[in-house]
Amino acid sequence: MERTLIGSLREYIDSEVQIKGWVDVARFQGKMAFFDFRDRTGKVQGVVFGKPEVLEIAKELKPEYVVAITGKVNARPEKMVNANMQNGDIELEITNIAILNESAVSPFPIDGDTRMVDESVRLKYRYLDLRSERMQKNIRTRHTVQKFIRDYLTGENFVEVETPLLSAPTPEGSRSYIVPSRLSQGCFYSLPQSPQQYKQLLMIGGFERYFQFARCMRDEDTRGDRQPEFTQLDMELSFVKEEDVISLNEKLLIELVTKCYPEKRIQQVPFPRMTYQEAMEKYGNDRPDIREDKNDPNLLAFLWITDFPAFEKTSEDNVDGTGEWTFTHNPFAKPKDEYAEDFLAKRNISNIISTQYDITLNGYEIGGGSIRNHNASWQKNTFEIMGYDEKRIQENFGHMLTALQYGAPPHGGIAWGFDRLIMLLENEPNIREVIPFAKTGEGKDLMMEAPAKVNENQLKELGIKF
Ligand code: ASP
């Protein structure tokens, strides 16, 4: 018999069907057995009644057993209808049960909201956690949103390009993970903090409009709601100014909310804008929560922050700080034209405003970008302000400066923190709830037990000794 999905059972009233899935709940009452079954499309109640041979097998069923259930779809009598439940008006009268696989006892109940469960246990048994209704919804909606963005940007003539993971460091203000090379002993790859340099090189490569759902890796100290790897919606465009990037992204966000989250309301369209200085003076931070009603779970208050300072004094927090000044967002952001004179003369550095823009939502930064230095001498000037000497500039960024000399178009872009956006849209308290295989705050994968020690031979091959 062909499998029928639980979500479409209501089309089969009075017919015999077979469903396949998991036992969600099992209850036994004398000569009767009641079950909830679950597949990817939802849940349904099944009952065994008056069939001793079926009851025999039914008694073996425990939660999370994988089963094929044959039965007749019955409409429930009116007084038994549960209108608040999917399939609350039908019931499966079970005629046959096949056990496809057994299950050990789940370390936590997954027929409810698993947020109540100790998170380390959830992360260790993530595959069980993922079966819960809320996690299923989060990950499936994440896919829906991703698909929407892919289609939208493809329609706007963007090309999706994959950029390397094994690479050289791109400074984005934090530490990079490094990977030892076996073939070039003593040398290391860096895992990308973002595809920043590659996307700029794609503009020099003539693509004009690029996007990617890019995995980014940053080796940060355990600080709040961070993950060592996360996903950005990354994009870059040629022949654009700030306004072009801002308006394209604003349109995309509005369409996305309208199509994927029709129950939500955007507080203000066009999105309001505020300069960095204004935000700091008025709110004391650069991602103010401007919601009119902070208790409304369906209210989305987007806000652009613009006119960031280009440089800040180095401090212990600036991993890269060699000189007195360092970049505020990334070193490729172009200063605004009005500040060109000071910038090129390396004067009044603290006053120089960059083309950087951030998009914030309900008090979170959900993205940021800028127009870039497409001119090699401007780019070099930034590194000089940061106190890099010629040797370091050439060693770290020689490839970028060379590339910029070969007809680099004016370009700029943005990257969204995709996990964070989904977290906010799903009203989840942290990004781990929308990342299928999340790590702990200490960067551990409790399920795969990573990071882990490697064996001596592997280290020897890499030329590594502790
Ligand atoms: N690469 C930047 C980041 O990861 C975003 C951008 O400027 O496009 O924050």
Coordinates of C-alpha atoms and ligand atoms in Angstrom, one line a residue:
M1 CA 0.0 0.0 0.0
E2 CA 1.3 3.5 -0.8
R3 CA 2.1 5.8 2.0
T4 CA -0.3 8.7 2.8
L5 CA 1.1 11.7 4.5
I6 CA -0.6 12.6 7.8
G7 CA -1.2 16.1 6.6
S8 CA -3.5 14.9 3.9
L9 CA -5.4 12.3 5.8
R10 CA -8.6 14.4 5.9
E11 CA -9.0 13.7 2.1
Y12 CA -9.3 10.0 2.8
I13 CA -12.3 9.8 5.2
D14 CA -13.8 6.3 5.2
S15 CA -10.9 4.9 3.2
E16 CA -8.1 2.6 4.3
V17 CA -4.7 4.2 4.2
Q18 CA -1.1 3.5 5.4
I19 CA 0.9 6.1 7.2
K20 CA 4.6 6.0 8.1
G21 CA 6.2 7.9 10.9
W22 CA 7.0 8.0 14.6
V23 CA 4.9 7.2 17.7
D24 CA 4.5 10.6 19.4
V25 CA 2.4 9.4 22.4
A26 CA 1.1 6.0 23.4
R27 CA -1.7 5.4 25.9
F28 CA -3.2 2.1 26.9
Q29 CA -6.6 1.6 28.5
G30 CA -7.7 -2.0 29.0
K31 CA -8.6 -3.4 25.6
M32 CA -7.9 -0.2 23.9
A33 CA -4.8 1.7 22.8
F34 CA -4.5 5.3 21.8
F35 CA -1.7 6.9 19.9
D36 CA -0.5 10.1 18.4
F37 CA 1.6 9.5 15.3
R38 CA 3.8 12.0 13.6
D39 CA 5.5 12.5 10.3
R40 CA 6.9 15.6 8.6
T41 CA 3.5 16.9 7.8
G42 CA 2.0 16.7 11.3
K43 CA 0.2 14.5 13.8
V44 CA -2.9 12.3 13.9
Q45 CA -4.6 10.2 16.6
G46 CA -4.9 6.5 16.1
V47 CA -6.9 3.9 18.1
V48 CA -6.9 0.2 18.4
F49 CA -10.2 -1.2 19.5
G50 CA -11.8 -4.7 19.4
K51 CA -8.9 -6.3 17.5
P52 CA -7.0 -8.5 20.0
E53 CA -4.3 -9.5 17.4
V54 CA -3.6 -5.8 16.6
L55 CA -3.6 -4.9 20.3
E56 CA -0.9 -7.4 20.9
I57 CA 1.5 -5.6 18.6
A58 CA 0.2 -2.2 19.7
K59 CA 1.3 -3.0 23.3
E60 CA 4.9 -3.1 22.1
L61 CA 4.8 0.5 20.8
K62 CA 6.7 3.1 22.7
P63 CA 7.3 6.8 21.9
E64 CA 9.7 7.3 19.0
Y65 CA 9.2 3.8 17.6
V66 CA 9.2 4.1 13.8
V67 CA 6.0 2.5 12.4
A68 CA 3.9 1.8 9.4
I69 CA 0.2 2.0 10.4
T70 CA -2.6 0.8 8.3
G71 CA -6.1 1.9 9.2
K72 CA -9.4 3.4 8.2
V73 CA -9.8 7.2 8.4
N74 CA -12.9 7.9 10.5
A75 CA -14.6 11.2 11.0
R76 CA -14.9 11.8 14.7
P77 CA -18.4 12.1 16.2
E78 CA -19.2 15.7 16.6
K79 CA -18.7 15.9 20.4
M80 CA -15.2 14.3 20.1
V81 CA -14.0 16.9 17.6
N82 CA -11.0 19.0 18.8
A83 CA -11.0 22.1 16.7
N84 CA -7.7 23.4 18.1
M85 CA -5.7 20.4 16.8
Q86 CA -4.5 19.4 13.4
N87 CA -6.6 16.4 12.3
G88 CA -8.8 17.0 15.4
D89 CA -11.9 15.9 13.5
I90 CA -10.6 12.5 12.3
E91 CA -9.1 9.4 13.8
L92 CA -7.3 6.4 12.4
E93 CA -8.9 3.1 13.3
I94 CA -5.9 0.9 13.2
T95 CA -6.0 -2.5 11.4
N96 CA -2.4 -3.3 11.1
I97 CA 0.9 -2.3 12.7
A98 CA 4.4 -2.9 11.4
I99 CA 7.4 -1.8 13.5
L100 CA 10.1 -0.4 11.2
N101 CA 12.5 0.4 14.0
E102 CA 12.5 0.6 17.7
S103 CA 13.8 3.5 19.8
A104 CA 15.6 3.8 23.0
V105 CA 13.9 6.0 25.6
S106 CA 14.4 9.6 24.6
P107 CA 16.3 11.5 27.3
F108 CA 13.6 14.3 27.2
P109 CA 10.1 14.5 26.0
I110 CA 9.8 15.9 22.4
D111 CA 6.1 16.1 22.1
G112 CA 6.2 19.6 23.6
D113 CA 8.3 22.7 23.7
T114 CA 11.9 21.5 24.3
R115 CA 13.0 25.0 25.4
M116 CA 12.2 23.8 28.9
V117 CA 14.8 21.0 28.6
D118 CA 18.5 21.5 29.7
E119 CA 20.1 22.8 26.6
S120 CA 23.2 20.7 26.9
V121 CA 21.0 17.6 26.7
R122 CA 19.2 19.0 23.7
L123 CA 22.4 19.8 21.9
K124 CA 23.8 16.3 22.6
Y125 CA 20.7 14.6 21.2
R126 CA 20.0 17.3 18.6
Y127 CA 18.4 14.9 16.2
L128 CA 15.7 14.2 18.8
D129 CA 15.3 17.9 19.6
L130 CA 14.9 18.5 15.8
R131 CA 11.9 16.2 15.8
S132 CA 10.0 18.6 18.1
E133 CA 7.3 20.7 16.5
R134 CA 8.9 24.0 17.2
M135 CA 12.3 23.1 15.9
Q136 CA 10.8 21.5 12.8
K137 CA 9.0 24.8 12.2
N138 CA 12.1 26.9 12.7
I139 CA 14.3 25.0 10.4
R140 CA 11.6 24.6 7.7
T141 CA 10.8 28.3 7.8
R142 CA 14.5 29.1 7.6
H143 CA 14.5 27.2 4.4
T144 CA 11.4 29.0 3.1
V145 CA 13.0 32.4 3.8
Q146 CA 16.3 31.3 2.2
K147 CA 14.4 30.1 -0.9
F148 CA 12.5 33.4 -1.1
I149 CA 15.7 35.4 -1.0
R150 CA 17.4 33.2 -3.6
D151 CA 14.5 33.6 -6.0
Y152 CA 14.2 37.3 -5.3
L153 CA 17.9 38.1 -5.9
T154 CA 18.0 35.8 -8.9
G155 CA 15.1 37.8 -10.3
E156 CA 17.2 40.9 -9.7
N157 CA 20.0 39.4 -11.8
F158 CA 22.3 38.4 -9.0
V159 CA 24.5 35.4 -9.3
E160 CA 25.1 33.0 -6.4
V161 CA 28.7 32.2 -6.2
E162 CA 30.5 29.9 -3.6
T163 CA 33.7 31.3 -2.3
P164 CA 36.5 29.2 -0.6
L165 CA 36.6 28.1 3.0
L166 CA 40.3 27.4 2.9
S167 CA 41.7 30.8 2.5
A168 CA 43.9 33.6 3.9
P169 CA 42.7 35.8 6.7
T170 CA 40.2 38.6 6.0
P171 CA 40.0 41.0 8.9
E172 CA 36.5 41.6 10.2
G173 CA 37.5 42.7 13.6
S174 CA 37.9 39.2 15.2
R175 CA 40.2 36.3 15.3
S176 CA 40.3 33.8 12.5
Y177 CA 40.3 30.0 12.8
I178 CA 43.4 28.5 11.2
V179 CA 43.9 25.1 9.5
P180 CA 47.4 23.6 9.2
S181 CA 48.5 22.6 5.8
R182 CA 50.1 19.2 5.4
L183 CA 51.6 19.9 2.0
S184 CA 53.1 23.2 3.0
Q185 CA 54.2 22.4 6.5
G186 CA 54.4 25.3 8.9
C187 CA 51.8 27.2 6.8
F188 CA 48.1 27.7 7.6
Y189 CA 44.9 28.4 5.9
S190 CA 42.4 30.7 7.5
L191 CA 38.7 30.0 7.7
P192 CA 36.8 33.1 6.4
Q193 CA 35.4 35.6 8.9
S194 CA 33.3 36.6 5.8
P195 CA 33.7 36.3 2.1
Q196 CA 34.6 40.1 2.0
Q197 CA 37.7 39.9 -0.2
Y198 CA 36.3 37.3 -2.5
K199 CA 33.1 39.2 -3.1
Q200 CA 35.1 42.3 -4.0
L201 CA 37.3 40.2 -6.3
L202 CA 34.1 39.0 -7.9
M203 CA 33.2 42.6 -8.7
I204 CA 36.6 43.0 -10.2
G205 CA 35.9 39.7 -12.0
G206 CA 32.9 41.4 -13.8
F207 CA 29.9 39.7 -12.1
E208 CA 28.4 43.1 -10.9
R209 CA 25.8 41.4 -8.7
Y210 CA 26.7 38.6 -6.4
F211 CA 25.1 36.9 -3.4
Q212 CA 25.8 33.9 -1.3
F213 CA 24.5 32.2 1.9
A214 CA 28.0 32.2 3.3
R215 CA 29.2 30.3 6.4
C216 CA 31.5 32.6 8.4
M217 CA 33.8 31.6 11.1
R218 CA 35.0 33.8 13.9
D219 CA 37.1 32.6 16.9
E220 CA 35.6 34.9 19.5
D221 CA 35.7 34.7 23.2
T222 CA 32.4 33.3 24.6
R223 CA 30.3 36.4 24.6
G224 CA 26.5 36.3 24.7
D225 CA 24.6 34.8 21.9
R226 CA 27.5 34.0 19.5
Q227 CA 28.3 30.9 17.5
P228 CA 31.8 30.2 16.1
E229 CA 30.2 29.6 12.8
F230 CA 27.2 31.3 11.5
T231 CA 25.4 32.2 8.2
Q232 CA 25.4 35.5 6.4
L233 CA 23.4 36.5 3.4
D234 CA 26.3 38.2 1.7
M235 CA 25.9 40.4 -1.4
E236 CA 28.0 42.8 -3.4
L237 CA 27.0 45.1 -6.3
S238 CA 29.0 47.1 -8.8
F239 CA 28.3 50.7 -9.9
V240 CA 26.3 51.5 -6.8
K241 CA 26.1 54.1 -4.1
E242 CA 24.9 53.7 -0.5
E243 CA 21.4 54.5 -1.6
D244 CA 21.2 51.7 -4.1
V245 CA 22.3 49.0 -1.7
I246 CA 20.0 50.4 1.0
S247 CA 16.9 50.6 -1.2
L248 CA 17.4 47.1 -2.7
N249 CA 17.8 45.6 0.7
E250 CA 14.9 47.5 2.1
K251 CA 12.6 46.3 -0.7
L252 CA 13.8 42.7 -0.2
L253 CA 13.1 42.8 3.6
I254 CA 9.6 44.2 3.0
E255 CA 8.8 41.6 0.4
L256 CA 10.2 38.9 2.6
V257 CA 8.1 39.9 5.6
T258 CA 5.0 40.3 3.5
K259 CA 5.3 36.9 1.8
C260 CA 6.8 34.7 4.5
Y261 CA 5.4 36.4 7.6
P262 CA 2.0 37.9 6.7
E263 CA 1.0 38.1 10.4
K264 CA 3.8 40.6 11.1
R265 CA 3.6 44.4 10.8
I266 CA 6.5 46.6 9.8
Q267 CA 6.4 49.7 12.1
Q268 CA 7.5 52.3 9.5
V269 CA 8.0 52.2 5.7
P270 CA 10.3 53.5 4.3
F271 CA 12.5 52.3 7.1
P272 CA 13.6 55.3 9.3
R273 CA 17.3 56.3 9.3
M274 CA 19.5 57.6 12.0
T275 CA 23.1 58.6 12.0
Y276 CA 25.5 56.9 14.3
Q277 CA 26.0 60.1 16.3
E278 CA 22.3 60.6 16.7
A279 CA 21.8 57.0 17.9
M280 CA 24.6 57.3 20.4
E281 CA 23.4 60.6 21.8
K282 CA 19.7 59.6 22.0
Y283 CA 20.0 55.9 22.9
G284 CA 23.6 55.4 24.0
N285 CA 24.0 52.5 21.5
D286 CA 24.1 52.1 17.7
R287 CA 21.2 49.6 17.5
P288 CA 18.3 51.2 19.4
D289 CA 15.0 49.3 19.8
I290 CA 12.5 51.8 18.5
R291 CA 9.4 49.6 18.7
E292 CA 6.3 51.5 19.8
D293 CA 5.1 48.4 21.6
K294 CA 7.8 46.1 22.9
N295 CA 5.2 43.5 23.9
D296 CA 3.8 43.0 20.4
P297 CA 5.5 39.9 19.1
N298 CA 4.4 40.7 15.5
L299 CA 5.9 44.2 15.4
L300 CA 9.1 44.7 13.3
A301 CA 10.9 48.0 13.7
F302 CA 13.7 48.2 11.1
L303 CA 16.1 51.1 11.3
W304 CA 19.1 52.1 9.2
I305 CA 22.1 53.5 11.0
T306 CA 24.5 55.5 8.8
D307 CA 27.5 57.8 9.0
F308 CA 29.7 55.7 11.2
P309 CA 33.2 56.9 12.0
A310 CA 35.7 55.3 9.7
F311 CA 38.4 54.7 12.3
E312 CA 38.7 54.3 16.1
K313 CA 41.6 54.2 18.5
T314 CA 43.1 50.8 18.9
S315 CA 42.6 49.1 22.2
E316 CA 43.0 45.6 23.7
D317 CA 39.8 44.6 22.0
N318 CA 41.2 45.2 18.5
V319 CA 43.0 42.1 17.7
D320 CA 44.6 43.7 14.7
G321 CA 45.7 46.9 16.4
T322 CA 49.3 47.7 15.5
G323 CA 49.1 51.5 15.2
E324 CA 47.1 54.2 16.9
W325 CA 44.0 53.7 14.7
T326 CA 42.1 50.8 13.4
F327 CA 39.0 50.4 11.2
T328 CA 35.6 50.4 12.8
H329 CA 33.8 47.7 10.6
N330 CA 36.2 46.4 8.0
P331 CA 39.2 48.1 6.4
F332 CA 37.7 48.0 2.9
A333 CA 34.9 50.6 3.6
K334 CA 35.4 53.8 1.7
P335 CA 35.2 57.1 3.6
K336 CA 32.5 59.5 2.4
D337 CA 33.7 61.8 -0.4
E338 CA 33.3 64.9 1.8
Y339 CA 36.1 63.5 4.0
A340 CA 38.5 62.7 1.1
E341 CA 40.9 65.5 1.8
D342 CA 41.4 64.7 5.5
F343 CA 41.5 61.0 4.7
L344 CA 44.2 61.3 2.1
A345 CA 46.2 63.8 4.2
K346 CA 45.7 61.4 7.2
R347 CA 44.4 64.3 9.3
N348 CA 41.5 64.7 11.7
I349 CA 41.2 60.9 11.6
S350 CA 38.5 60.7 14.3
N351 CA 36.2 62.9 12.3
I352 CA 36.3 60.9 9.1
I353 CA 32.9 59.4 8.4
S354 CA 32.7 56.2 6.3
T355 CA 30.1 54.9 3.9
Q356 CA 29.2 52.2 6.4
Y357 CA 25.5 51.5 7.0
D358 CA 23.9 49.0 9.4
I359 CA 20.4 47.6 9.3
T360 CA 18.9 47.0 12.7
L361 CA 15.7 45.3 13.8
N362 CA 14.1 45.6 17.2
G363 CA 17.3 46.5 18.9
Y364 CA 19.6 44.0 17.1
E365 CA 22.1 44.6 14.4
I366 CA 21.0 42.3 11.6
G367 CA 23.3 43.5 8.9
G368 CA 25.9 45.9 7.7
G369 CA 27.9 46.9 4.7
S370 CA 29.5 49.8 2.9
I371 CA 30.8 51.2 -0.3
R372 CA 34.4 50.0 -0.8
N373 CA 37.6 51.6 -1.8
H374 CA 37.8 50.7 -5.4
N375 CA 40.9 52.7 -5.9
A376 CA 44.1 51.1 -4.8
S377 CA 45.7 54.3 -3.5
W378 CA 42.7 54.9 -1.2
Q379 CA 42.8 51.3 0.0
K380 CA 46.5 51.6 0.7
N381 CA 45.9 54.9 2.5
T382 CA 43.5 53.1 5.0
F383 CA 46.2 50.6 5.8
E384 CA 48.7 53.4 6.3
I385 CA 46.4 55.2 8.7
M386 CA 46.2 51.9 10.6
G387 CA 49.9 52.0 11.0
Y388 CA 50.8 49.1 8.7
D389 CA 54.2 49.4 7.1
E390 CA 54.8 48.6 3.4
K391 CA 56.0 45.1 4.2
R392 CA 52.9 44.2 6.1
I393 CA 50.6 45.8 3.6
Q394 CA 52.1 43.8 0.8
E395 CA 52.2 40.6 2.7
N396 CA 48.6 40.8 3.9
F397 CA 46.8 42.8 1.2
G398 CA 49.2 42.9 -1.8
H399 CA 46.7 40.7 -3.7
M400 CA 43.9 43.1 -3.1
L401 CA 46.0 46.2 -4.0
T402 CA 47.1 44.4 -7.2
A403 CA 43.6 43.4 -8.1
L404 CA 42.3 47.0 -7.5
Q405 CA 44.7 48.2 -10.2
Y406 CA 43.0 46.2 -12.9
G407 CA 39.9 48.2 -13.6
A408 CA 38.0 47.7 -10.4
P409 CA 34.5 49.1 -10.7
P410 CA 33.0 51.2 -7.9
H411 CA 31.3 48.7 -5.7
G412 CA 29.7 48.1 -2.4
G413 CA 27.5 45.6 -0.5
I414 CA 26.1 44.3 2.7
A415 CA 25.9 41.1 4.7
W416 CA 22.9 40.1 6.9
G417 CA 23.3 38.0 10.0
F418 CA 20.9 35.4 8.6
D419 CA 20.6 33.4 11.8
R420 CA 19.8 36.5 13.8
L421 CA 17.1 37.6 11.4
I422 CA 15.4 34.3 11.5
M423 CA 15.6 34.3 15.3
L424 CA 13.8 37.6 15.5
L425 CA 11.2 36.6 12.9
E426 CA 10.5 33.4 14.8
N427 CA 10.4 35.2 18.1
E428 CA 13.1 33.0 19.5
P429 CA 15.4 34.1 22.4
N430 CA 18.7 33.0 20.8
I431 CA 20.2 32.0 17.5
R432 CA 20.8 28.4 18.6
E433 CA 17.0 27.8 18.2
V434 CA 17.2 28.4 14.5
I435 CA 20.5 26.7 13.7
P436 CA 20.0 23.0 13.2
F437 CA 23.3 21.8 14.6
A438 CA 24.3 24.6 17.0
K439 CA 27.3 24.7 19.3
T440 CA 27.4 25.8 22.9
G441 CA 28.5 29.2 24.0
E442 CA 32.0 27.7 24.5
G443 CA 32.1 26.7 20.9
K444 CA 31.5 23.0 21.6
D445 CA 29.6 20.5 19.4
L446 CA 28.2 18.3 22.2
M447 CA 26.8 15.8 19.7
M448 CA 29.9 15.2 17.6
E449 CA 32.2 16.0 20.5
A450 CA 34.2 18.7 18.7
P451 CA 36.7 20.1 19.1
A452 CA 38.6 16.9 19.9
K453 CA 42.1 15.6 20.2
V454 CA 43.6 14.1 17.0
N455 CA 46.0 11.2 17.0
E456 CA 49.8 11.5 17.1
N457 CA 50.2 10.4 13.5
Q458 CA 47.9 13.1 12.2
L459 CA 49.9 15.7 14.0
K460 CA 53.2 14.3 12.8
E461 CA 52.0 14.4 9.2
L462 CA 51.2 18.1 9.7
G463 CA 54.5 18.7 11.4
I464 CA 52.8 19.8 14.6
K465 CA 54.3 19.1 18.1
F466 CA 52.9 20.3 21.4
Ligands
ASP1 N1 31.9 41.6 5.4 C1 31.2 42.5 6.2 C2 30.8 41.7 7.5 O1 31.0 40.5 7.6 C3 29.9 42.9 5.7 C4 30.0 43.8 4.5 O2 30.7 44.9 4.6 O3 29.5 43.5 3.4 O4 30.5 42.3 8.5

